Amino acid sequence: MNIYIAVEEKKREFYAKLLLGFESALKGNQVYIGNIMPLCEKGIFKPGIIHLKSITPSNKRIAQMKILKKFGFIITSIDEEVGVRDEGYGDLDLRYGYKTVNLIDKLFVHGNFDYKYLIKKFNKYKKKIVISGNPRFDFWRKDFKKFFDKNDMPKKKNYLLLSSNLNYIFSYKSMEDSIMVLKKGGYFKRGSSLKGVKNDKVRSEKVLKKIDEFINIVNKNFKNIPIIIRPHPTENPDKWKKHIGFKKNIEIINTGNLSDWISNALCVIHSGCTSGLEAVVRGKTAISISTKEVIRNHLGSNIPDKVSIRALNKKQIIESISALLKKNLKLDFQRNKKLIQNRIVNIFDRPAYKTINETWQEIGNDALCNKNNNFLIKIKILLKNLLKYFLAKRHQSFKFENLSYKELEVFKKRIVKINPKFKNIRFQIIRYDLVRLYL
């Protein structure tokens, strides 16, 4: 059977999608992972199951899904974070609509929180909705600890990891371009507003001010502690470097996997970031510097802030870092376990990558088993790339850095610790942003 797994933000999604793909390939499927949508909607690939990272009901997404259905594809999806971080349901309303839920075959969700809301809102389609969790969060499980072997980690250790998630401040896109994306996606028709976007930017500026204050307090009182700033995938690290300037103990690092950087950190510092939630689940310390105003206005999100230690002023920051260095800063995970479990089912129950793959096997059929001519596809892609080269239309997306066999081999070396059978999986890079997995 053909399985197509779409990736948009490589830094954030790729390991999770590879895990899904390795499990699927182990079942004998031909798996394609990466920027797959343009090739599928043009009919270059044979029909199969296509797994999307979201089904936001924009005109573009609706048109794409209709084309896929016309070609005979089965469509599944799980949103990357909606339902995990926010206390309210606003983002669920923005990301799901009747037209796309009608077109999808299976909609995977993170936990009971989003499941109960969605089956109530889309009661007619409740049989399509499956509680699976997200494979991205499988890496937070206790049985995945061996994936983060010390030999596979970054060489740096004992740093404060400051995870950024600022809206419209250091973005690759201009404010005007971001607004245009929201307009085209129909967000302003489903509850977002231009005023809300501008308010988000103002609140982001306030968060940046808190980050600057935090850095200054740490540098004056704990001069030997290195700080690593990890920009969000949508943030331009060069803009961060320009803002910070030269400080001997501070590095802006956007390479590698975020979970690896969390593994070697003394602590994760954040303002409503999912990285704070990950740190807590994985037994690390997380400190939130979100002000009450920021939380109230939903920049970042409430859940990561709720489960973290709060440090909002100079006194609290100094006390928290001092306790951290003395190993006296402890989080009561049990106090937050129910809250987290309600949002992310696969941390404690069945792994998401298994649930999703089992569902794919159930809904698949013989019509999805026609093999692609991979040699011919590579030739078509090569000719298209040559044409772009001569027309000077080359474009490298900040969302998807070029694939390499080295990074795939490194992932395979690590993931066989989870399942030794994964050693039988082979891969072929078809394009700089597309890989095939197979037995």
Coordinates of C-alpha atoms in Angstrom, one line a residue:
M1 CA 0.0 0.0 0.0
N2 CA 1.2 3.6 -0.7
I3 CA 1.4 5.8 2.3
Y4 CA 2.1 9.6 1.9
I5 CA 3.0 11.6 5.0
A6 CA 3.1 15.4 4.6
V7 CA 5.7 17.5 6.4
E8 CA 5.5 21.3 6.6
E9 CA 7.9 22.3 9.4
K10 CA 10.8 19.9 9.2
K11 CA 12.5 20.8 12.5
R12 CA 9.2 20.3 14.4
E13 CA 7.6 17.4 12.6
F14 CA 10.2 15.2 10.9
Y15 CA 11.2 12.8 13.6
A16 CA 7.6 12.1 14.4
K17 CA 6.8 11.5 10.7
L18 CA 9.8 9.2 10.3
L19 CA 8.6 7.2 13.3
L20 CA 5.2 6.8 11.6
G21 CA 6.9 5.9 8.4
F22 CA 9.3 3.3 9.8
E23 CA 6.4 1.5 11.4
S24 CA 4.3 1.7 8.2
A25 CA 7.2 0.4 6.0
L26 CA 7.7 -2.4 8.5
K27 CA 4.2 -3.5 7.5
G28 CA 5.3 -3.7 3.9
N29 CA 4.0 -0.4 2.7
Q30 CA 5.8 2.0 0.4
V31 CA 6.1 5.2 2.4
Y32 CA 6.8 8.7 1.1
I33 CA 7.6 11.5 3.6
G34 CA 8.1 15.2 3.0
N35 CA 6.6 17.9 0.8
I36 CA 4.3 15.4 -0.8
M37 CA 1.1 17.4 -1.5
P38 CA 2.1 19.2 -4.8
L39 CA 3.1 15.9 -6.3
C40 CA -0.1 14.0 -5.2
E41 CA -2.5 16.7 -6.4
K42 CA -0.8 16.8 -9.8
G43 CA -1.4 13.0 -10.2
I44 CA 2.3 12.2 -10.2
F45 CA 1.8 9.5 -7.5
K46 CA -0.5 6.6 -7.5
P47 CA -3.4 6.7 -5.0
G48 CA -2.7 5.8 -1.4
I49 CA -3.4 7.0 2.1
I50 CA -2.2 10.6 2.5
H51 CA -1.7 11.9 6.0
L52 CA -1.9 15.7 6.4
K53 CA -0.6 17.9 9.2
S54 CA -3.8 19.9 9.4
I55 CA -7.2 20.3 7.7
T56 CA -7.7 24.0 8.2
P57 CA -10.8 24.8 6.1
S58 CA -9.2 27.3 3.7
N59 CA -10.3 27.4 0.1
K60 CA -6.9 26.0 -0.9
R61 CA -7.1 23.1 1.5
I62 CA -10.7 22.3 0.5
A63 CA -9.7 22.3 -3.2
Q64 CA -6.7 20.1 -2.5
M65 CA -8.7 17.5 -0.6
K66 CA -11.4 17.4 -3.4
I67 CA -8.7 16.7 -6.0
L68 CA -7.2 14.0 -3.8
K69 CA -10.6 12.3 -3.4
K70 CA -11.2 12.5 -7.1
F71 CA -7.9 10.7 -7.7
G72 CA -8.9 8.0 -5.2
F73 CA -6.8 8.9 -2.2
I74 CA -7.8 8.2 1.4
I75 CA -7.1 11.2 3.6
T76 CA -6.2 11.3 7.3
S77 CA -4.8 14.0 9.5
I78 CA -3.7 15.2 12.9
D79 CA -3.2 18.8 13.9
E80 CA 0.3 19.4 15.3
E81 CA -0.6 21.2 18.5
V82 CA -4.2 22.4 18.6
G83 CA -6.0 20.9 21.6
V84 CA -2.7 20.5 23.6
R85 CA -1.7 23.9 24.7
D86 CA -4.7 26.2 25.0
E87 CA -7.2 26.0 27.8
G88 CA -10.1 27.1 25.6
Y89 CA -11.6 25.9 22.4
G90 CA -10.8 28.9 20.2
D91 CA -8.0 27.3 18.1
L92 CA -10.1 24.2 17.5
D93 CA -12.8 26.4 15.9
L94 CA -10.1 28.1 13.8
R95 CA -8.5 24.8 12.6
Y96 CA -11.5 22.6 11.9
G97 CA -14.6 23.2 9.6
Y98 CA -17.4 21.1 8.2
K99 CA -16.2 21.1 4.7
T100 CA -12.8 19.5 5.5
V101 CA -14.2 17.2 8.1
N102 CA -16.7 16.0 5.5
L103 CA -13.8 15.2 3.1
I104 CA -11.5 13.5 5.5
D105 CA -11.6 9.7 6.1
K106 CA -10.0 9.6 9.6
L107 CA -9.3 12.5 11.9
F108 CA -6.8 11.7 14.6
V109 CA -6.8 13.8 17.8
H110 CA -4.5 14.2 20.8
G111 CA -6.7 13.3 23.7
N112 CA -10.1 13.4 25.4
F113 CA -10.1 17.2 25.5
D114 CA -10.2 17.8 21.8
Y115 CA -12.1 14.5 21.1
K116 CA -15.1 15.4 23.3
Y117 CA -15.3 18.9 21.8
L118 CA -15.0 17.7 18.2
I119 CA -17.5 14.8 18.4
K120 CA -20.0 17.3 19.8
K121 CA -19.3 19.9 17.1
F122 CA -19.2 17.4 14.3
N123 CA -21.5 14.7 15.7
K124 CA -22.5 13.6 12.2
Y125 CA -18.9 12.6 11.6
K126 CA -17.9 11.3 15.0
K127 CA -17.1 7.8 13.6
K128 CA -14.3 9.4 11.6
I129 CA -12.6 10.8 14.8
V130 CA -10.0 8.6 16.5
I131 CA -8.1 9.3 19.8
S132 CA -4.6 8.4 19.0
G133 CA -2.3 11.1 20.3
N134 CA 0.5 12.6 18.1
P135 CA 3.7 10.6 17.3
R136 CA 5.6 13.7 18.1
F137 CA 4.7 13.1 21.8
D138 CA 5.7 9.4 21.6
F139 CA 9.2 10.7 22.1
W140 CA 8.3 12.0 25.5
R141 CA 7.3 8.5 26.8
K142 CA 9.4 6.7 29.3
D143 CA 10.0 3.8 26.9
F144 CA 11.6 6.2 24.5
K145 CA 14.3 7.3 26.9
K146 CA 16.8 5.1 25.2
F147 CA 16.3 7.1 22.0
F148 CA 18.1 9.9 23.8
D149 CA 21.3 8.1 24.5
K150 CA 24.0 10.4 25.8
N151 CA 26.2 9.5 22.8
D152 CA 23.6 10.9 20.4
M153 CA 23.1 14.2 22.2
P154 CA 24.7 17.6 21.5
K155 CA 28.1 17.9 23.2
K156 CA 27.0 21.0 25.1
K157 CA 25.6 20.4 28.6
N158 CA 24.2 22.2 31.7
Y159 CA 22.8 25.3 29.9
L160 CA 19.6 27.2 30.3
L161 CA 17.5 26.5 27.1
L162 CA 15.4 29.5 26.3
S163 CA 12.7 28.4 23.9
S164 CA 11.1 31.2 21.9
N165 CA 7.7 31.4 20.4
L166 CA 7.2 35.1 19.4
N167 CA 4.5 36.1 16.9
Y168 CA 5.5 38.5 14.2
I169 CA 8.7 39.7 15.8
F170 CA 11.6 37.8 14.3
S171 CA 9.6 35.9 11.7
Y172 CA 10.9 35.1 8.2
K173 CA 7.6 36.6 6.9
S174 CA 6.7 40.2 7.1
M175 CA 3.7 41.3 9.1
E176 CA 1.9 42.0 5.8
D177 CA 2.7 38.6 4.4
S178 CA 1.5 36.9 7.6
I179 CA -1.8 38.8 7.5
M180 CA -2.2 37.8 3.8
V181 CA -1.8 34.1 4.7
L182 CA -4.4 34.4 7.5
K183 CA -6.8 36.1 5.0
K184 CA -6.3 33.4 2.3
G185 CA -6.8 30.7 5.0
G186 CA -10.1 32.2 6.0
Y187 CA -9.0 32.8 9.6
F188 CA -10.7 36.2 9.7
K189 CA -14.0 34.5 8.8
R190 CA -13.8 32.0 11.6
G191 CA -13.0 34.2 14.6
S192 CA -9.5 35.8 14.1
S193 CA -9.3 39.5 13.4
L194 CA -6.8 42.1 12.2
K195 CA -7.0 43.8 15.6
G196 CA -6.2 40.4 17.3
V197 CA -3.2 39.9 15.1
K198 CA -1.9 43.4 15.9
N199 CA -2.5 42.7 19.6
D200 CA -0.5 39.5 19.3
K201 CA 2.4 41.4 18.0
V202 CA 2.2 43.9 20.9
R203 CA 2.0 41.1 23.4
S204 CA 5.0 39.4 21.7
E205 CA 7.0 42.6 22.2
K206 CA 6.1 42.4 25.9
V207 CA 7.3 38.7 26.1
L208 CA 10.6 39.7 24.3
K209 CA 11.0 42.4 27.0
K210 CA 10.6 39.7 29.7
I211 CA 13.2 37.5 27.9
D212 CA 15.6 40.4 27.8
E213 CA 15.1 41.1 31.5
F214 CA 15.6 37.4 32.3
I215 CA 18.9 37.3 30.3
N216 CA 20.1 40.4 32.1
I217 CA 19.2 39.1 35.5
V218 CA 21.0 35.8 34.9
N219 CA 24.1 37.4 33.4
K220 CA 24.5 39.7 36.4
N221 CA 23.9 37.1 39.0
F222 CA 25.0 33.8 37.5
K223 CA 27.8 34.7 35.1
N224 CA 29.0 31.2 34.4
I225 CA 25.7 29.8 33.2
P226 CA 25.5 29.4 29.4
I227 CA 22.2 30.3 27.7
I228 CA 21.0 28.8 24.5
I229 CA 18.2 30.5 22.7
R230 CA 16.2 28.2 20.5
P231 CA 14.1 30.2 17.9
H232 CA 10.7 28.8 16.9
P233 CA 10.9 27.2 13.4
T234 CA 9.1 30.3 11.9
E235 CA 11.7 32.7 13.5
N236 CA 14.8 33.9 11.7
P237 CA 17.9 33.2 13.8
D238 CA 19.8 36.0 12.2
K239 CA 17.2 38.5 13.5
W240 CA 17.7 37.0 17.0
K241 CA 21.4 37.4 16.7
K242 CA 21.1 41.0 15.7
H243 CA 18.8 41.6 18.7
I244 CA 21.0 39.9 21.2
G245 CA 24.3 41.1 19.9
F246 CA 27.6 39.6 21.2
K247 CA 27.3 38.0 24.6
K248 CA 29.9 35.4 25.5
N249 CA 27.6 33.1 27.3
I250 CA 24.7 33.2 24.8
E251 CA 24.2 31.2 21.6
I252 CA 21.4 31.3 19.1
I253 CA 21.0 27.7 17.9
N254 CA 18.4 26.5 15.4
T255 CA 20.1 23.3 14.3
G256 CA 19.3 19.8 15.5
N257 CA 16.2 18.4 17.1
L258 CA 14.6 20.4 20.0
S259 CA 14.1 17.3 22.1
D260 CA 17.9 16.6 22.0
W261 CA 18.6 20.1 23.3
I262 CA 16.0 19.7 26.1
S263 CA 17.8 16.4 27.1
N264 CA 21.0 18.2 28.0
A265 CA 19.5 21.4 29.4
L266 CA 19.6 22.3 33.1
C267 CA 16.2 23.8 32.6
V268 CA 13.8 25.0 29.9
I269 CA 12.8 28.7 30.0
H270 CA 9.7 29.6 28.1
S271 CA 6.5 31.6 27.7
G272 CA 3.7 29.2 26.9
C273 CA 5.8 27.0 24.6
T274 CA 5.2 23.3 24.0
S275 CA 8.9 22.8 24.9
G276 CA 8.0 23.6 28.5
L277 CA 5.3 20.9 28.5
E278 CA 7.8 18.4 27.0
A279 CA 10.4 19.2 29.6
V280 CA 7.9 18.6 32.5
V281 CA 6.7 15.3 31.0
R282 CA 10.3 14.1 30.5
G283 CA 11.3 14.9 34.1
K284 CA 13.2 18.1 33.4
T285 CA 12.6 21.4 35.1
A286 CA 10.6 24.1 33.2
I287 CA 10.4 27.8 34.2
S288 CA 7.7 30.0 32.8
I289 CA 8.3 33.7 32.5
S290 CA 4.8 34.5 31.2
T291 CA 3.1 37.4 32.9
K292 CA -0.5 37.2 33.9
E293 CA -1.4 39.6 31.1
V294 CA 0.2 37.3 28.5
I295 CA -1.5 34.2 29.8
R296 CA -4.9 36.0 30.0
N297 CA -4.6 37.1 26.4
H298 CA -3.4 33.7 25.1
L299 CA 0.0 34.5 23.6
G300 CA 1.6 31.2 23.9
S301 CA -0.8 29.0 25.9
N302 CA -1.9 28.3 29.4
I303 CA -1.2 24.6 29.8
P304 CA 2.7 24.8 29.5
D305 CA 2.6 27.7 31.9
K306 CA 0.4 25.9 34.3
V307 CA 2.7 22.9 34.7
S308 CA 5.9 25.0 35.0
I309 CA 7.5 26.9 37.9
R310 CA 6.6 30.6 37.6
A311 CA 9.3 33.2 37.8
L312 CA 7.9 36.7 37.0
N313 CA 10.3 39.1 38.7
K314 CA 14.0 39.5 39.6
K315 CA 13.6 37.9 43.1
Q316 CA 11.7 34.9 41.7
I317 CA 14.2 34.4 38.9
I318 CA 17.2 34.5 41.2
E319 CA 15.6 32.2 43.7
S320 CA 14.6 29.7 41.0
I321 CA 18.0 29.6 39.3
S322 CA 19.8 29.3 42.7
A323 CA 17.5 26.4 43.7
L324 CA 18.1 24.8 40.3
L325 CA 21.9 24.9 40.8
K326 CA 21.5 23.4 44.2
K327 CA 19.2 20.7 42.7
N328 CA 16.5 21.9 45.0
L329 CA 14.0 23.0 42.3
K330 CA 11.5 20.2 41.9
L331 CA 8.3 20.0 39.9
D332 CA 5.3 18.0 41.3
F333 CA 4.5 16.0 38.1
Q334 CA 1.7 13.9 39.8
R335 CA -0.2 17.2 40.5
N336 CA -0.4 17.8 36.7
K337 CA -0.6 14.2 35.4
K338 CA -4.4 14.3 35.0
L339 CA -4.3 17.6 33.2
I340 CA -1.6 16.4 30.8
Q341 CA -3.2 13.0 30.2
N342 CA -6.5 14.6 29.3
R343 CA -4.6 16.5 26.5
I344 CA -2.1 13.9 25.3
V345 CA -3.3 10.4 25.6
N346 CA -0.3 8.6 24.0
I347 CA 2.2 9.7 26.7
F348 CA 0.7 7.2 29.2
D349 CA -1.3 4.8 27.0
R350 CA -0.7 3.2 23.6
P351 CA 1.9 4.9 21.4
A352 CA 0.3 7.1 18.7
Y353 CA 2.5 5.7 15.9
K354 CA 1.0 2.3 16.5
T355 CA -2.6 3.4 16.7
I356 CA -2.4 5.5 13.6
N357 CA -0.7 2.7 11.6
E358 CA -3.2 0.1 12.7
T359 CA -6.0 2.4 11.6
W360 CA -4.3 2.9 8.2
Q361 CA -4.2 -0.9 7.8
E362 CA -7.9 -1.2 8.6
I363 CA -9.1 1.5 6.1
G364 CA -6.6 0.6 3.3
N365 CA -7.7 -1.4 0.2
D366 CA -6.3 -3.0 -2.9
A367 CA -6.8 0.1 -5.0
L368 CA -4.1 1.8 -2.9
C369 CA -1.5 -0.8 -3.7
N370 CA -0.5 0.1 -7.3
K371 CA 3.2 0.7 -7.2
N372 CA 4.8 4.0 -8.3
N373 CA 7.5 4.1 -10.9
N374 CA 10.1 5.7 -8.6
F375 CA 12.7 6.0 -11.4
L376 CA 10.3 7.8 -13.7
I377 CA 9.2 10.1 -10.8
K378 CA 12.8 11.0 -10.1
I379 CA 13.3 11.8 -13.8
K380 CA 10.3 14.1 -13.8
I381 CA 11.4 15.9 -10.7
L382 CA 15.0 16.2 -12.1
L383 CA 13.6 17.8 -15.4
K384 CA 11.4 20.1 -13.4
N385 CA 14.4 21.2 -11.2
L386 CA 16.5 21.8 -14.3
L387 CA 13.8 24.0 -15.7
K388 CA 13.6 26.0 -12.5
Y389 CA 17.4 26.3 -12.6
F390 CA 17.4 27.8 -16.1
L391 CA 14.5 30.1 -15.3
A392 CA 16.2 31.2 -12.0
K393 CA 13.2 30.1 -9.9
R394 CA 15.2 28.1 -7.3
H395 CA 13.7 28.4 -3.9
Q396 CA 14.8 27.0 -0.6
S397 CA 12.1 27.1 2.1
F398 CA 13.0 28.0 5.6
K399 CA 10.5 25.4 6.7
F400 CA 12.3 22.4 5.1
E401 CA 16.1 22.2 5.0
N402 CA 17.6 19.7 2.5
L403 CA 17.4 16.1 3.4
S404 CA 20.6 14.1 3.7
Y405 CA 21.4 10.4 4.0
K406 CA 23.5 11.1 7.0
E407 CA 20.6 12.5 9.1
L408 CA 18.4 9.5 8.0
E409 CA 21.1 7.1 9.0
V410 CA 21.5 8.8 12.4
F411 CA 17.7 8.6 13.0
K412 CA 17.7 4.9 12.0
K413 CA 20.6 4.1 14.4
R414 CA 18.7 5.7 17.2
I415 CA 15.2 4.4 16.4
V416 CA 16.3 0.7 16.3
K417 CA 16.7 1.0 20.1
I418 CA 12.9 1.3 20.2
N419 CA 12.3 -1.6 17.8
P420 CA 15.3 -3.7 16.5
K421 CA 13.2 -4.6 13.4
F422 CA 13.5 -1.1 12.2
K423 CA 17.1 -2.0 11.1
N424 CA 15.5 -3.6 8.0
I425 CA 14.0 -0.3 6.7
R426 CA 15.7 1.2 3.7
F427 CA 15.4 4.7 2.3
Q428 CA 15.8 6.6 -0.9
I429 CA 15.9 10.4 -1.2
I430 CA 13.8 11.3 -4.2
R431 CA 14.1 15.0 -3.9
Y432 CA 15.7 17.4 -1.4
D433 CA 12.4 17.5 0.5
L434 CA 11.1 14.0 -0.1
V435 CA 12.2 10.5 1.1
R436 CA 10.9 7.0 0.4
L437 CA 11.0 4.3 3.0
Y438 CA 10.6 0.6 2.2
L439 CA 11.7 -2.9 3.2

